[in-house]
Amino acid sequence: MKHLLGICDLKAQDIEKILDHAQMYAEGLTNGSYDAEKHKGKIILHLFFENSTRTLTSFEMAAKRLGAEVINWNRETSSLKKGESFMDTIDTLNAMRPDAVVLRHSEYGAPNYIAKRMDCPVINGGDSWREHPTQALLDALTMRQHFGKLAGLTVAIVGDIAHSRVASSNMGLLTKMGANVRVIAPLELMPEKLAAEGVDKFTDLNEGLSGADVVMSIRPQKERMDKVLIHDAAYFNDYGLTHERLAHAKKEAIVLDPGPFIRGLQISDELAEDKTRFLYAPQVANGIPTRMAVLDLLLEG
Ligand code: ASP
C-alpha cells in the first residue's frame, strides 16, 4: 500500500491488517506500550481545503503520538490567493519533500490526482461525497471492539446517503467485511446507485432499523445541496433518532455518528447524552490509533 485514497482500493485482508494495527495502537495508547518516537524526524503535511474539526486534529495528534512533526498548510494565507494554480501549488509543496501528505478537498477524486504528482504517501482525509477512508476504518474499529466482529453484523446507515462520503466509505468497507448493510433515507437523499453492491434501501426508519446491531447517523450535508431538500422539523419527525425509534433495532443496538452531529435534527438530546447507546466519544477516540496505524504502515513503506 503506497497511499490510502479510498476503501475502494482495499481488499478485506488489507482492512483487517489496518484494524489489527489500529487495535495495537489503541491498547498502546492506554497502557503506554508503544514506540512514541517511531517516526521522529518525519514531517507530515496537512493540506485541508475544507473545514474540519475531528479529522484534522486527530491526524495531528496521531502524527505527534508517533513522534512526527506536522505542518498545517493554510489555504487562506497560501499563494493560491495570488493566482497560483492548484497543480503548481502541489508541485511546489512536493519539491519540499514532505514524508506524507493528508489531503481534504471538495473535488471528486482530488487525492488520486495529487497522489500521481507527489513522491510521498498521500492519505485521503475526505474528498467530496466520494470517500472518507479513515472515518470508515475508525467506525469499523469501534464496531469490532464492541461486538468482537464485523461479519454478520446488521448496520443501518440513516440520513443523507446521497451526499455523504462517510456513508460511501462505510458501505464499501462493511460489505467487504461481510456485514449486512442497509441505508435509510428520504427519496431526496437516496442516490439511485449506491457505492457498494448488496446494500438494501429503506425509506421508512422503523422498517430499516428492525433487527439492526448498529445504527449509523449521517448528517444532512446541506453545504452540498444546491437547493433545499429537507425541512428540519419534518426530517427529525421522520428520520431523527430517539430512544423510542431505537427500540425497533436490536435491544443492544449502538448508535454511531461521524460528527458533527446536530441535536434536534439527527438525534434527540436524551439519546445524544446516553453514553451506553451513543458511542460517539469512543469513535472520536479511535480516530487517533486508526490514523496512527495508517501513518505507520505508509511511512514504513
Ligand atoms: N465529518 C464528516 C465528513 O467530513 C461527516 C460530516 O461532515 O457530516 O464527511
PDB file of N, CA, C and O and ligand atoms in Angstrom, residues 104 132 165-166 219 221 258-260, ligand 1:
ATOM      1  N   ARG A 104      -7.593  16.984   2.376  1.00  0.00           N
ATOM      2  CA  ARG A 104      -9.067  17.056   2.335  1.00  0.00           C
ATOM      3  C   ARG A 104      -9.439  18.054   1.251  1.00  0.00           C
ATOM      4  O   ARG A 104      -8.910  19.170   1.226  1.00  0.00           O
ATOM      5  N   HIS A 132     -14.151   8.777   2.529  1.00  0.00           N
ATOM      6  CA  HIS A 132     -13.503   9.259   3.752  1.00  0.00           C
ATOM      7  C   HIS A 132     -12.982   7.991   4.455  1.00  0.00           C
ATOM      8  O   HIS A 132     -13.561   7.518   5.428  1.00  0.00           O
ATOM      9  N   ARG A 165     -19.703  11.183   2.021  1.00  0.00           N
ATOM     10  CA  ARG A 165     -18.529  10.333   1.765  1.00  0.00           C
ATOM     11  C   ARG A 165     -18.367   9.283   2.873  1.00  0.00           C
ATOM     12  O   ARG A 165     -17.809   8.220   2.657  1.00  0.00           O
ATOM     13  N   VAL A 166     -18.875   9.616   4.078  1.00  0.00           N
ATOM     14  CA  VAL A 166     -18.782   8.647   5.181  1.00  0.00           C
ATOM     15  C   VAL A 166     -19.683   7.448   4.878  1.00  0.00           C
ATOM     16  O   VAL A 166     -19.282   6.292   5.062  1.00  0.00           O
ATOM     17  N   ARG A 219     -25.354  13.122   8.992  1.00  0.00           N
ATOM     18  CA  ARG A 219     -25.882  14.497   8.953  1.00  0.00           C
ATOM     19  C   ARG A 219     -26.346  14.879   7.544  1.00  0.00           C
ATOM     20  O   ARG A 219     -25.644  14.593   6.561  1.00  0.00           O
ATOM     21  N   GLN A 221     -26.101  16.873   4.601  1.00  0.00           N
ATOM     22  CA  GLN A 221     -24.926  17.662   4.194  1.00  0.00           C
ATOM     23  C   GLN A 221     -25.412  18.882   3.407  1.00  0.00           C
ATOM     24  O   GLN A 221     -25.278  18.931   2.184  1.00  0.00           O
ATOM     25  N   PRO A 258     -20.378  10.066  12.633  1.00  0.00           N
ATOM     26  CA  PRO A 258     -19.021  10.565  12.373  1.00  0.00           C
ATOM     27  C   PRO A 258     -18.798  11.974  12.911  1.00  0.00           C
ATOM     28  O   PRO A 258     -17.652  12.419  13.040  1.00  0.00           O
ATOM     29  N   GLY A 259     -19.896  12.684  13.239  1.00  0.00           N
ATOM     30  CA  GLY A 259     -19.779  14.071  13.656  1.00  0.00           C
ATOM     31  C   GLY A 259     -19.473  14.964  12.469  1.00  0.00           C
ATOM     32  O   GLY A 259     -18.918  14.490  11.476  1.00  0.00           O
ATOM     33  N   PRO A 260     -19.820  16.237  12.505  1.00  0.00           N
ATOM     34  CA  PRO A 260     -20.558  16.848  13.603  1.00  0.00           C
ATOM     35  C   PRO A 260     -22.015  16.362  13.592  1.00  0.00           C
ATOM     36  O   PRO A 260     -22.616  16.251  12.531  1.00  0.00           O
TER      37      PRO A 260
HETATM   38  N1  ASP B   1     -17.013  14.899   9.297  1.00  0.00           N
HETATM   39  C1  ASP B   1     -17.552  14.047   8.256  1.00  0.00           C
HETATM   40  C2  ASP B   1     -17.022  14.452   6.892  1.00  0.00           C
HETATM   41  O1  ASP B   1     -16.093  15.227   6.802  1.00  0.00           O
HETATM   42  C3  ASP B   1     -19.017  13.949   8.306  1.00  0.00           C
HETATM   43  C4  ASP B   1     -19.803  15.221   8.118  1.00  0.00           C
HETATM   44  O2  ASP B   1     -19.259  16.279   7.890  1.00  0.00           O
HETATM   45  O3  ASP B   1     -21.035  15.100   8.217  1.00  0.00           O
HETATM   46  O4  ASP B   1     -17.520  13.980   5.899  1.00  0.00           O
END
